[in-house]
């Protein structure tokens, strides 16, 4: 929450801060009319122009825990740096199974490895996830801190980890050539993409290669190179081809049932050593990122379904059906564009009414793909969705069009995954009796609720830091002209998104040529005298007129 109100701080409470310092202030007295608050400075973040101070202000604003206490750091440092023979006892030895990690080039906490084999009739898919619970014991200082944080936070210039780096980048990271403890979900998949058999087990693994998305994409796109030209990865190429083929099968299966894929561009903001943005470019989705996404989704569904039918206490990832009123508005709007979407009333009869099957959203997105209104319809469909959350009730995942889903694959950076691993291991070791089940039933509702809250907090902080750096980037382009697309329309103006994902607003008072008003029914800005309209998805040339770092806003003007 940004506060524009002045706060008076007496000199004796200034903590040594001087003009130009960015500080954290605690209000000590609001005053009789709450208009003249007094406070004291509790932390000096640094000079306003110091690298990283602007991001730290957002971190403090969202009360994100950053530093680990000495007790927690000492506990992390005491964890063994190598997997011992005792640790491997009773585990399935998969060290001879060919497997890789596939992540971004700069990733350091590698918590998932994958393996694929094909016998001509069926695929064997292994998703191997770091066994973090072996090193983070329940109710330990490490565990309590991980629960408090809930998730790692990925800001534009730093990562605030859920676990200390000694764990997340060390013994818990599935580093190439190192023995590591894991929980493995081993699935057998037929040629129709059906998971016909599976096994969930504790394992010990050894990753053969640490791959990047870029390298795997390059290998698969250049597979016609002569033998030997793939260098050190040549022996892995057959497995990568099988991974690609299997991922396509799994994706087709999901799409057939109605899984929705909102393909909006995310961005990567590149900073110089002083924290100033030098480039904003979209993240690239490619064959390698799709492979990992498809395999993780398969494992998450398999694990969730298994424990649902075991009737054990568990943490699910749920996504409720969209709000009925929003669906009615979406349906009415797309009808004006010549599109149709079946809605289902509460009675189960087809009406213009309350609910919609995810397949209908998927079909709608397919129909508008490549059309001028694609961005507009996609955004409106996304806005009709509810937010996914964690729950002890398995109420289904609307966006994925599946009944059973959980987060199993990232225990280094998400607490629900860590909690799930603990339950799985208790079950595998025969310890999930009535007493232990009762324990989980008592704690899991709060774990799910708190994890959902910390996830939202992290998302908001990540968005704020991105917006801040986008504003700072556009300050270097004041007066310049860009081609964009109308991404939002409100009573107060038109939002325009540029190809690099930067979004700014043309205030309604600055739209030239007429007096314009917002038509809610058609979701467009209309000129009162001329009838000229601005619609979502319409291309628009704009000029950068102003940037406001405090409000994280960019003002555009329309260029005729």
Coordinates of C-alpha atoms in Angstrom, one line a residue:
X1 CA 0.0 0.0 0.0
X2 CA 1.5 3.3 -1.1
X3 CA 1.0 6.2 1.3
X4 CA 1.2 9.8 0.0
X5 CA 0.5 11.4 3.3
X6 CA 3.3 13.3 5.0
X7 CA 4.5 11.9 8.4
X8 CA 6.3 14.1 10.9
X9 CA 9.3 12.4 12.4
X10 CA 11.1 14.3 15.3
X11 CA 14.8 14.5 15.0
X12 CA 15.3 12.2 18.0
X13 CA 13.3 9.5 16.2
X14 CA 15.0 9.9 12.9
X15 CA 17.6 7.1 13.5
X16 CA 20.2 9.2 11.7
X17 CA 18.3 9.4 8.4
X18 CA 19.0 12.4 6.2
X19 CA 17.4 14.0 3.1
X20 CA 17.4 11.5 0.2
X21 CA 17.2 8.4 2.4
X22 CA 14.5 5.9 1.7
X23 CA 13.2 4.7 5.1
X24 CA 10.7 2.5 6.8
X25 CA 8.5 4.6 9.2
X26 CA 6.4 3.3 12.0
X27 CA 3.4 5.6 12.9
X28 CA 3.4 6.3 16.6
X29 CA 0.5 8.9 16.8
X30 CA -2.2 9.5 14.2
X31 CA -3.2 12.8 15.8
X32 CA -6.7 13.9 16.7
X33 CA -7.9 14.3 13.1
X34 CA -5.7 11.5 11.6
X35 CA -4.3 14.1 9.2
X36 CA -1.1 14.9 11.0
X37 CA 0.5 11.6 12.0
X38 CA 3.8 11.4 13.8
X39 CA 6.2 8.5 13.5
X40 CA 9.7 7.1 14.0
X41 CA 12.2 5.7 11.5
X42 CA 12.8 2.1 12.2
X43 CA 15.0 1.2 9.2
X44 CA 17.1 3.1 6.7
X45 CA 17.0 1.2 3.4
X46 CA 19.6 3.5 1.8
X47 CA 19.8 6.5 -0.5
X48 CA 16.9 6.8 -2.9
X49 CA 19.4 6.4 -5.8
X50 CA 21.3 3.4 -4.4
X51 CA 20.9 0.2 -6.5
X52 CA 18.2 -2.0 -5.2
X53 CA 16.7 0.4 -2.6
X54 CA 13.6 0.9 -4.7
X55 CA 13.0 -2.9 -4.7
X56 CA 13.7 -3.1 -1.0
X57 CA 11.0 -0.5 -0.4
X58 CA 8.5 -2.8 -2.1
X59 CA 9.8 -5.8 -0.1
X60 CA 9.3 -3.9 3.1
X61 CA 5.9 -2.6 2.0
X62 CA 4.6 -6.2 1.5
X63 CA 6.4 -7.3 4.8
X64 CA 8.3 -10.0 3.0
X65 CA 10.8 -11.8 5.3
X66 CA 14.2 -11.5 3.7
X67 CA 17.1 -12.5 6.1
X68 CA 17.2 -15.8 7.9
X69 CA 18.0 -15.8 11.6
X70 CA 21.3 -17.1 12.9
X71 CA 19.6 -20.1 14.4
X72 CA 18.0 -21.1 11.0
X73 CA 21.3 -20.5 9.1
X74 CA 23.2 -22.6 11.6
X75 CA 20.6 -25.4 11.3
X76 CA 20.9 -25.2 7.5
X77 CA 24.7 -25.3 7.6
X78 CA 24.7 -28.4 9.9
X79 CA 22.8 -30.4 7.2
X80 CA 25.0 -33.0 5.5
X81 CA 26.5 -31.9 2.2
X82 CA 26.4 -35.4 0.8
X83 CA 23.9 -38.2 0.7
X84 CA 24.9 -40.9 3.1
X85 CA 24.5 -44.7 2.8
X86 CA 22.1 -44.5 5.7
X87 CA 20.0 -42.0 3.8
X88 CA 19.7 -44.3 0.9
X89 CA 18.5 -47.3 2.9
X90 CA 15.1 -48.6 1.8
X91 CA 15.0 -46.4 -1.2
X92 CA 14.6 -47.5 -4.9
X93 CA 18.0 -47.0 -6.5
X94 CA 17.4 -45.1 -9.8
X95 CA 20.9 -43.9 -10.3
X96 CA 21.3 -45.9 -13.5
X97 CA 18.2 -44.4 -15.1
X98 CA 19.1 -41.8 -17.7
X99 CA 17.6 -38.5 -16.5
X100 CA 18.1 -34.8 -16.8
X101 CA 17.0 -31.5 -15.3
X102 CA 15.7 -28.9 -17.7
X103 CA 15.6 -25.3 -16.4
X104 CA 16.4 -21.7 -17.2
X105 CA 20.1 -20.9 -17.7
X106 CA 20.3 -18.9 -14.4
X107 CA 18.3 -21.4 -12.2
X108 CA 20.2 -22.7 -9.2
X109 CA 17.5 -24.5 -7.2
X110 CA 16.8 -27.5 -9.3
X111 CA 14.0 -29.5 -7.7
X112 CA 12.7 -31.7 -10.6
X113 CA 14.4 -34.2 -12.9
X114 CA 12.7 -36.1 -15.7
X115 CA 13.3 -39.5 -17.5
X116 CA 11.6 -41.0 -20.5
X117 CA 11.8 -44.4 -22.2
X118 CA 9.7 -45.8 -25.1
X119 CA 9.3 -49.5 -26.0
X120 CA 7.3 -48.9 -29.1
X121 CA 3.9 -49.4 -27.4
X122 CA 4.1 -47.3 -24.3
X123 CA 6.1 -44.6 -22.5
X124 CA 7.8 -44.8 -19.1
X125 CA 7.8 -41.3 -17.6
X126 CA 9.7 -40.6 -14.4
X127 CA 9.2 -37.3 -12.6
X128 CA 11.8 -37.2 -9.8
X129 CA 11.4 -34.4 -7.2
X130 CA 13.9 -33.4 -4.6
X131 CA 13.2 -35.0 -1.1
X132 CA 13.4 -31.7 0.8
X133 CA 11.6 -33.2 3.8
X134 CA 14.6 -35.4 4.5
X135 CA 16.5 -32.2 5.6
X136 CA 13.6 -30.1 6.8
X137 CA 12.0 -31.9 9.7
X138 CA 8.5 -31.0 10.8
X139 CA 8.3 -28.3 13.5
X140 CA 12.0 -27.6 13.2
X141 CA 13.1 -23.9 13.0
X142 CA 13.7 -24.4 9.3
X143 CA 10.2 -25.9 8.8
X144 CA 8.5 -23.1 10.8
X145 CA 10.3 -20.4 8.8
X146 CA 9.4 -22.2 5.5
X147 CA 5.8 -22.2 6.5
X148 CA 5.9 -18.6 7.5
X149 CA 7.3 -17.6 4.1
X150 CA 5.1 -20.0 2.2
X151 CA 6.9 -19.5 -1.1
X152 CA 10.0 -18.2 -2.7
X153 CA 9.5 -14.7 -4.2
X154 CA 11.0 -14.0 -7.6
X155 CA 11.5 -10.2 -7.9
X156 CA 13.1 -8.5 -10.8
X157 CA 16.5 -8.2 -9.3
X158 CA 16.6 -10.9 -6.7
X159 CA 15.1 -14.1 -5.3
X160 CA 13.9 -14.2 -1.7
X161 CA 14.1 -18.0 -1.0
X162 CA 11.8 -20.1 1.1
X163 CA 14.8 -22.1 2.3
X164 CA 18.4 -21.0 2.9
X165 CA 20.7 -21.3 -0.1
X166 CA 22.7 -23.9 1.7
X167 CA 19.7 -26.2 1.2
X168 CA 18.0 -24.9 -1.9
X169 CA 21.1 -24.6 -4.0
X170 CA 23.0 -27.4 -2.2
X171 CA 21.9 -30.9 -1.0
X172 CA 18.3 -30.3 -2.0
X173 CA 19.2 -29.2 -5.5
X174 CA 19.3 -32.1 -8.1
X175 CA 22.8 -31.1 -9.3
X176 CA 24.4 -33.0 -12.2
X177 CA 26.4 -36.0 -11.3
X178 CA 25.5 -35.9 -7.6
X179 CA 23.6 -38.6 -5.6
X180 CA 20.4 -37.0 -4.4
X181 CA 17.3 -38.2 -2.5
X182 CA 14.0 -37.9 -4.3
X183 CA 10.3 -38.8 -4.4
X184 CA 9.7 -40.3 -7.8
X185 CA 6.4 -40.6 -9.6
X186 CA 6.9 -43.3 -12.2
X187 CA 4.1 -43.4 -14.8
X188 CA 3.3 -45.7 -17.7
X189 CA 1.5 -43.9 -20.6
X190 CA -0.1 -45.4 -23.7
X191 CA -0.2 -44.0 -27.2
X192 CA -3.4 -42.2 -26.4
X193 CA -1.8 -40.2 -23.6
X194 CA -3.6 -42.2 -20.9
X195 CA -1.7 -43.0 -17.7
X196 CA -2.4 -46.7 -17.4
X197 CA -0.1 -47.4 -14.4
X198 CA 2.0 -45.5 -11.9
X199 CA 4.1 -45.9 -8.8
X200 CA 5.1 -43.4 -6.2
X201 CA 8.3 -44.1 -4.3
X202 CA 11.2 -42.8 -2.3
X203 CA 14.3 -43.0 -4.5
X204 CA 18.0 -42.1 -4.9
X205 CA 18.9 -40.6 -8.2
X206 CA 21.8 -39.1 -10.1
X207 CA 21.2 -36.5 -12.8
X208 CA 23.2 -37.1 -16.0
X209 CA 23.0 -33.6 -17.4
X210 CA 21.9 -30.2 -16.3
X211 CA 20.1 -28.9 -19.4
X212 CA 18.6 -25.5 -20.2
X213 CA 15.4 -24.8 -22.1
X214 CA 17.5 -23.0 -24.8
X215 CA 19.8 -26.0 -25.4
X216 CA 17.0 -28.6 -25.5
X217 CA 15.0 -26.4 -27.9
X218 CA 18.1 -26.1 -30.1
X219 CA 18.8 -29.8 -30.1
X220 CA 15.2 -30.6 -31.1
X221 CA 15.0 -27.9 -33.8
X222 CA 18.3 -28.9 -35.3
X223 CA 17.8 -32.7 -35.1
X224 CA 18.8 -33.1 -38.8
X225 CA 22.4 -32.3 -38.0
X226 CA 24.9 -35.0 -39.0
X227 CA 25.9 -37.5 -36.4
X228 CA 28.4 -36.0 -33.9
X229 CA 27.3 -32.4 -34.5
X230 CA 25.2 -32.4 -31.4
X231 CA 28.3 -32.6 -29.3
X232 CA 28.2 -33.9 -25.8
X233 CA 24.4 -34.1 -25.9
X234 CA 24.2 -36.5 -28.9
X235 CA 23.6 -39.5 -26.8
X236 CA 20.6 -37.8 -25.0
X237 CA 18.9 -36.7 -28.3
X238 CA 16.8 -39.9 -28.6
X239 CA 15.4 -39.3 -25.1
X240 CA 14.6 -35.7 -25.9
X241 CA 12.8 -36.7 -29.0
X242 CA 10.7 -39.2 -27.0
X243 CA 10.1 -36.5 -24.4
X244 CA 8.8 -34.2 -27.1
X245 CA 6.5 -36.9 -28.6
X246 CA 5.1 -37.8 -25.2
X247 CA 4.5 -34.2 -24.2
X248 CA 2.5 -33.7 -27.4
X249 CA 0.4 -36.8 -26.5
X250 CA -0.2 -35.5 -22.9
X251 CA -1.1 -32.0 -24.2
X252 CA -3.5 -33.4 -26.8
X253 CA -5.2 -35.4 -24.1
X254 CA -5.6 -32.4 -21.9
X255 CA -6.9 -30.2 -24.7
X256 CA -9.5 -32.9 -25.6
X257 CA -11.0 -32.7 -22.1
X258 CA -11.1 -28.9 -22.2
X259 CA -7.9 -27.7 -20.5
X260 CA -7.5 -23.9 -21.0
X261 CA -4.2 -22.4 -22.2
X262 CA -4.0 -18.7 -21.7
X263 CA -0.8 -17.8 -23.7
X264 CA -0.2 -14.3 -22.5
X265 CA 3.4 -13.0 -22.9
X266 CA 5.4 -12.8 -19.7
X267 CA 8.5 -10.7 -19.7
X268 CA 12.1 -10.7 -18.5
X269 CA 13.5 -7.4 -17.4
X270 CA 17.3 -7.1 -17.8
X271 CA 19.1 -4.8 -15.4
X272 CA 22.6 -3.3 -15.4
X273 CA 24.8 -3.5 -12.4
X274 CA 23.2 -0.3 -10.9
X275 CA 19.7 -1.9 -11.1
X276 CA 18.6 0.2 -14.1
X277 CA 16.5 -1.6 -16.7
X278 CA 18.2 -1.9 -20.1
X279 CA 15.9 -4.2 -21.9
X280 CA 12.4 -5.8 -21.6
X281 CA 11.8 -8.9 -23.6
X282 CA 9.0 -11.5 -23.6
X283 CA 9.8 -14.9 -22.1
X284 CA 9.8 -17.5 -24.9
X285 CA 7.6 -20.5 -24.6
X286 CA 9.1 -23.4 -26.6
X287 CA 9.2 -27.1 -27.0
X288 CA 11.4 -27.5 -24.0
X289 CA 9.3 -25.4 -21.6
X290 CA 6.2 -27.3 -22.9
X291 CA 7.9 -30.7 -22.1
X292 CA 8.5 -29.8 -18.5
X293 CA 5.1 -28.2 -18.0
X294 CA 3.3 -31.3 -19.5
X295 CA 5.3 -33.7 -17.3
X296 CA 4.8 -31.7 -14.1
X297 CA 1.1 -31.5 -14.7
X298 CA 0.9 -35.3 -15.3
X299 CA 2.7 -36.0 -12.0
X300 CA 0.7 -33.5 -10.0
X301 CA -2.6 -35.0 -11.3
X302 CA -1.4 -38.6 -10.6
X303 CA -0.4 -37.9 -7.1
X304 CA -3.6 -35.9 -6.3
X305 CA -5.8 -38.6 -7.7
X306 CA -4.0 -41.3 -5.8
X307 CA -4.4 -39.6 -2.4
X308 CA -8.0 -38.6 -3.0
X309 CA -9.0 -42.2 -3.5
X310 CA -6.9 -43.2 -0.5
X311 CA -9.2 -40.8 1.5
X312 CA -6.2 -39.4 3.3
X313 CA -5.7 -35.8 4.5
X314 CA -4.1 -33.8 1.8
X315 CA -3.5 -30.4 0.3
X316 CA -5.0 -29.9 -3.2
X317 CA -4.7 -27.1 -5.7
X318 CA -8.2 -26.0 -6.7
X319 CA -9.6 -23.6 -9.2
X320 CA -13.3 -22.9 -8.8
X321 CA -15.8 -22.4 -11.7
X322 CA -16.0 -18.8 -12.9
X323 CA -18.5 -16.4 -11.3
X324 CA -21.8 -16.7 -13.0
X325 CA -22.3 -13.0 -13.5
X326 CA -18.9 -12.6 -15.2
X327 CA -19.7 -15.5 -17.5
X328 CA -23.0 -13.9 -18.5
X329 CA -21.2 -10.6 -19.3
X330 CA -18.6 -12.4 -21.3
X331 CA -21.2 -14.4 -23.2
X332 CA -23.2 -11.2 -24.0
X333 CA -20.1 -9.4 -25.1
X334 CA -18.8 -12.1 -27.5
X335 CA -22.3 -12.4 -29.0
X336 CA -21.9 -8.9 -30.2
X337 CA -18.7 -10.1 -32.0
X338 CA -20.4 -13.0 -33.6
X339 CA -19.2 -15.7 -31.2
X340 CA -21.2 -18.1 -29.1
X341 CA -20.5 -20.0 -25.9
X342 CA -22.7 -22.6 -24.3
X343 CA -23.5 -21.8 -20.6
X344 CA -25.2 -24.2 -18.2
X345 CA -27.7 -23.2 -15.6
X346 CA -27.8 -24.6 -12.1
X347 CA -30.5 -27.1 -13.1
X348 CA -28.1 -28.6 -15.7
X349 CA -30.1 -27.3 -18.6
X350 CA -28.4 -25.3 -21.3
X351 CA -29.2 -21.6 -20.8
X352 CA -27.6 -18.2 -21.2
X353 CA -26.9 -18.6 -17.5
X354 CA -24.7 -19.5 -14.7
X355 CA -21.8 -21.9 -15.5
X356 CA -19.6 -22.8 -18.4
X357 CA -17.5 -25.9 -19.1
X358 CA -13.8 -25.2 -19.5
X359 CA -14.0 -26.7 -23.0
X360 CA -16.3 -23.9 -24.0
X361 CA -13.6 -21.3 -23.0
X362 CA -11.0 -23.4 -24.8
X363 CA -13.1 -23.5 -28.0
X364 CA -13.7 -19.8 -27.8
X365 CA -10.0 -19.1 -27.6
X366 CA -9.4 -21.4 -30.5
X367 CA -12.0 -19.5 -32.6
X368 CA -10.5 -16.1 -31.9
X369 CA -6.9 -17.2 -32.4
X370 CA -5.2 -15.1 -35.0
X371 CA -8.1 -12.6 -35.2
X372 CA -7.9 -8.9 -34.4
X373 CA -10.1 -9.5 -31.3
X374 CA -8.0 -12.4 -30.0
X375 CA -6.3 -10.3 -27.3
X376 CA -9.5 -8.7 -26.2
X377 CA -11.5 -11.9 -25.9
X378 CA -8.6 -13.7 -24.2
X379 CA -8.3 -11.0 -21.6
X380 CA -12.0 -10.9 -20.9
X381 CA -12.1 -14.7 -20.5
X382 CA -9.2 -14.6 -18.1
X383 CA -10.8 -11.9 -16.1
X384 CA -13.9 -14.1 -15.7
X385 CA -11.8 -16.8 -14.0
X386 CA -11.4 -17.1 -10.2
X387 CA -8.0 -17.3 -8.6
X388 CA -6.5 -20.8 -7.9
X389 CA -5.8 -21.6 -4.3
X390 CA -4.8 -24.4 -1.9
X391 CA -7.5 -26.4 -0.1
X392 CA -8.0 -29.6 1.9
X393 CA -11.1 -30.2 -0.2
X394 CA -10.7 -31.7 -3.7
X395 CA -13.1 -29.5 -5.6
X396 CA -11.4 -29.7 -9.0
X397 CA -9.4 -27.4 -11.2
X398 CA -11.5 -25.6 -13.7
X399 CA -8.6 -24.2 -15.8
X400 CA -7.0 -27.6 -16.3
X401 CA -10.5 -29.3 -16.7
X402 CA -9.5 -32.0 -14.1
X403 CA -11.0 -33.2 -10.9
X404 CA -7.8 -34.0 -9.0
X405 CA -4.8 -31.7 -8.9
X406 CA -2.1 -30.7 -6.4
X407 CA 1.3 -29.1 -6.2
X408 CA 3.9 -31.9 -5.7
X409 CA 6.8 -30.8 -7.9
X410 CA 8.4 -27.8 -6.3
X411 CA 9.1 -28.4 -2.5
X412 CA 12.2 -26.1 -2.6
X413 CA 10.1 -23.1 -3.4
X414 CA 6.5 -23.9 -2.3
X415 CA 5.5 -25.0 1.2
X416 CA 2.3 -27.0 0.1
X417 CA 4.6 -29.3 -2.0
X418 CA 6.9 -29.8 1.1
X419 CA 3.8 -30.6 3.2
X420 CA 2.5 -33.1 0.6
X421 CA 5.9 -34.8 0.5
X422 CA 5.7 -35.3 4.3
X423 CA 2.3 -36.9 3.9
X424 CA 3.5 -39.2 1.1
X425 CA 6.5 -40.4 3.0
X426 CA 4.4 -41.1 6.1
X427 CA 2.1 -43.2 3.9
X428 CA 5.0 -45.0 2.1
X429 CA 6.5 -45.9 5.5
X430 CA 3.2 -47.1 7.0
X431 CA 3.1 -44.3 9.6
X432 CA -0.2 -42.7 8.4
X433 CA -2.3 -44.2 11.1
X434 CA -5.3 -42.6 12.9
X435 CA -3.1 -40.4 15.2
X436 CA -1.0 -39.1 12.4
X437 CA -4.0 -38.6 10.1
X438 CA -5.8 -36.6 12.9
X439 CA -2.6 -34.5 13.2
X440 CA -2.7 -33.6 9.5
X441 CA -6.5 -32.9 9.5
X442 CA -5.9 -30.4 12.3
X443 CA -3.1 -28.5 10.7
X444 CA -3.7 -28.7 6.9
X445 CA -6.7 -26.2 6.7
X446 CA -4.4 -23.4 8.1
X447 CA -1.5 -24.5 6.0
X448 CA -3.7 -24.3 2.8
X449 CA -5.1 -20.9 3.8
X450 CA -1.7 -19.4 4.8
X451 CA 0.0 -20.7 1.7
X452 CA -2.7 -19.2 -0.5
X453 CA -2.2 -15.8 1.2
X454 CA 1.6 -15.9 0.9
X455 CA 1.3 -16.9 -2.7
X456 CA -1.0 -13.8 -3.4
X457 CA 1.4 -11.6 -1.5
X458 CA 4.4 -12.8 -3.5
X459 CA 2.5 -12.4 -6.8
X460 CA 1.6 -8.8 -5.9
X461 CA 5.1 -7.9 -4.9
X462 CA 6.5 -9.5 -8.1
X463 CA 4.0 -7.4 -10.2
X464 CA 4.9 -4.2 -8.4
X465 CA 8.6 -4.6 -8.9
X466 CA 8.0 -5.4 -12.6
X467 CA 5.8 -2.3 -13.0
X468 CA 8.3 -0.1 -11.2
X469 CA 11.1 -1.2 -13.5
X470 CA 8.9 -0.8 -16.6
X471 CA 8.2 2.8 -15.6
X472 CA 11.9 3.4 -15.0
X473 CA 12.6 1.9 -18.4
X474 CA 10.1 4.1 -20.2
X475 CA 11.5 7.2 -18.6
X476 CA 14.4 6.8 -21.1
X477 CA 11.8 6.8 -23.9
X478 CA 9.8 10.0 -23.1
X479 CA 8.5 11.6 -26.3
X480 CA 9.0 8.4 -28.4
X481 CA 6.3 6.8 -30.4
X482 CA 5.3 3.1 -30.2
X483 CA 2.8 0.7 -31.8
X484 CA 0.6 -1.0 -29.2
X485 CA -2.7 -2.8 -28.7
X486 CA -5.7 -1.6 -26.5
X487 CA -5.6 -4.0 -23.5
X488 CA -8.2 -2.5 -21.3
X489 CA -10.9 0.2 -21.3
X490 CA -12.5 1.9 -18.2
X491 CA -14.5 5.0 -17.6
X492 CA -11.3 6.9 -17.0
X493 CA -9.3 5.9 -20.0
X494 CA -7.8 3.4 -22.5
X495 CA -5.0 1.1 -21.5
X496 CA -2.5 0.3 -24.2
X497 CA 0.1 -2.6 -24.1
X498 CA 3.3 -2.5 -26.1
X499 CA 4.9 -5.6 -27.7
X500 CA 7.4 -5.6 -24.8
X501 CA 4.5 -6.0 -22.3
X502 CA 4.7 -2.4 -21.0
X503 CA 1.3 -1.0 -20.3
X504 CA 0.3 2.6 -20.1
X505 CA -3.0 4.7 -20.1
X506 CA -4.5 7.3 -22.4
X507 CA -6.7 9.3 -20.1
X508 CA -10.2 9.8 -21.4
X509 CA -9.8 13.6 -21.3
X510 CA -6.8 13.3 -23.7
X511 CA -8.5 11.3 -26.4
X512 CA -8.6 13.7 -29.4
X513 CA -11.4 14.7 -31.7
X514 CA -14.5 14.3 -29.5
X515 CA -16.0 13.8 -26.1
X516 CA -15.6 10.1 -25.3
X517 CA -17.6 8.0 -22.9
X518 CA -17.3 4.3 -21.8
X519 CA -19.9 1.9 -23.1
X520 CA -20.1 -0.9 -20.5
X521 CA -22.3 -3.2 -22.7
X522 CA -19.9 -3.2 -25.6
X523 CA -16.7 -2.6 -23.6
X524 CA -15.5 0.2 -25.8
X525 CA -14.8 4.0 -25.7
X526 CA -17.2 5.9 -27.9
X527 CA -17.2 9.4 -29.3
X528 CA -20.4 11.3 -28.5
X529 CA -20.6 13.3 -31.7
X530 CA -18.6 11.3 -34.2
X531 CA -19.5 7.7 -33.0
X532 CA -15.8 6.8 -33.3
X533 CA -14.9 3.9 -31.1
X534 CA -11.9 2.4 -29.4
X535 CA -12.2 -1.3 -28.8
X536 CA -10.1 -3.9 -26.9
X537 CA -7.5 -5.5 -29.2
X538 CA -7.4 -2.6 -31.5
X539 CA -3.9 -1.5 -32.6
X540 CA -3.0 2.0 -31.6
X541 CA 0.0 4.3 -32.0
X542 CA 0.9 6.1 -28.9
X543 CA 3.5 8.6 -27.6
X544 CA 5.1 8.3 -24.1
X545 CA 4.0 11.5 -22.3
X546 CA 4.8 10.9 -18.7
X547 CA 6.1 8.3 -16.1
X548 CA 5.3 8.2 -12.4
X549 CA 7.5 5.8 -10.3
X550 CA 5.5 6.3 -7.1
X551 CA 2.2 5.3 -8.7
X552 CA 3.9 2.9 -11.1
X553 CA 2.0 4.5 -14.0
X554 CA 2.8 5.5 -17.6
X555 CA 0.8 8.1 -19.5
X556 CA 0.4 7.7 -23.2
X557 CA -1.0 10.1 -25.8
X558 CA -2.6 9.0 -29.1
X559 CA -0.7 9.7 -32.2
X560 CA -2.8 10.2 -35.3

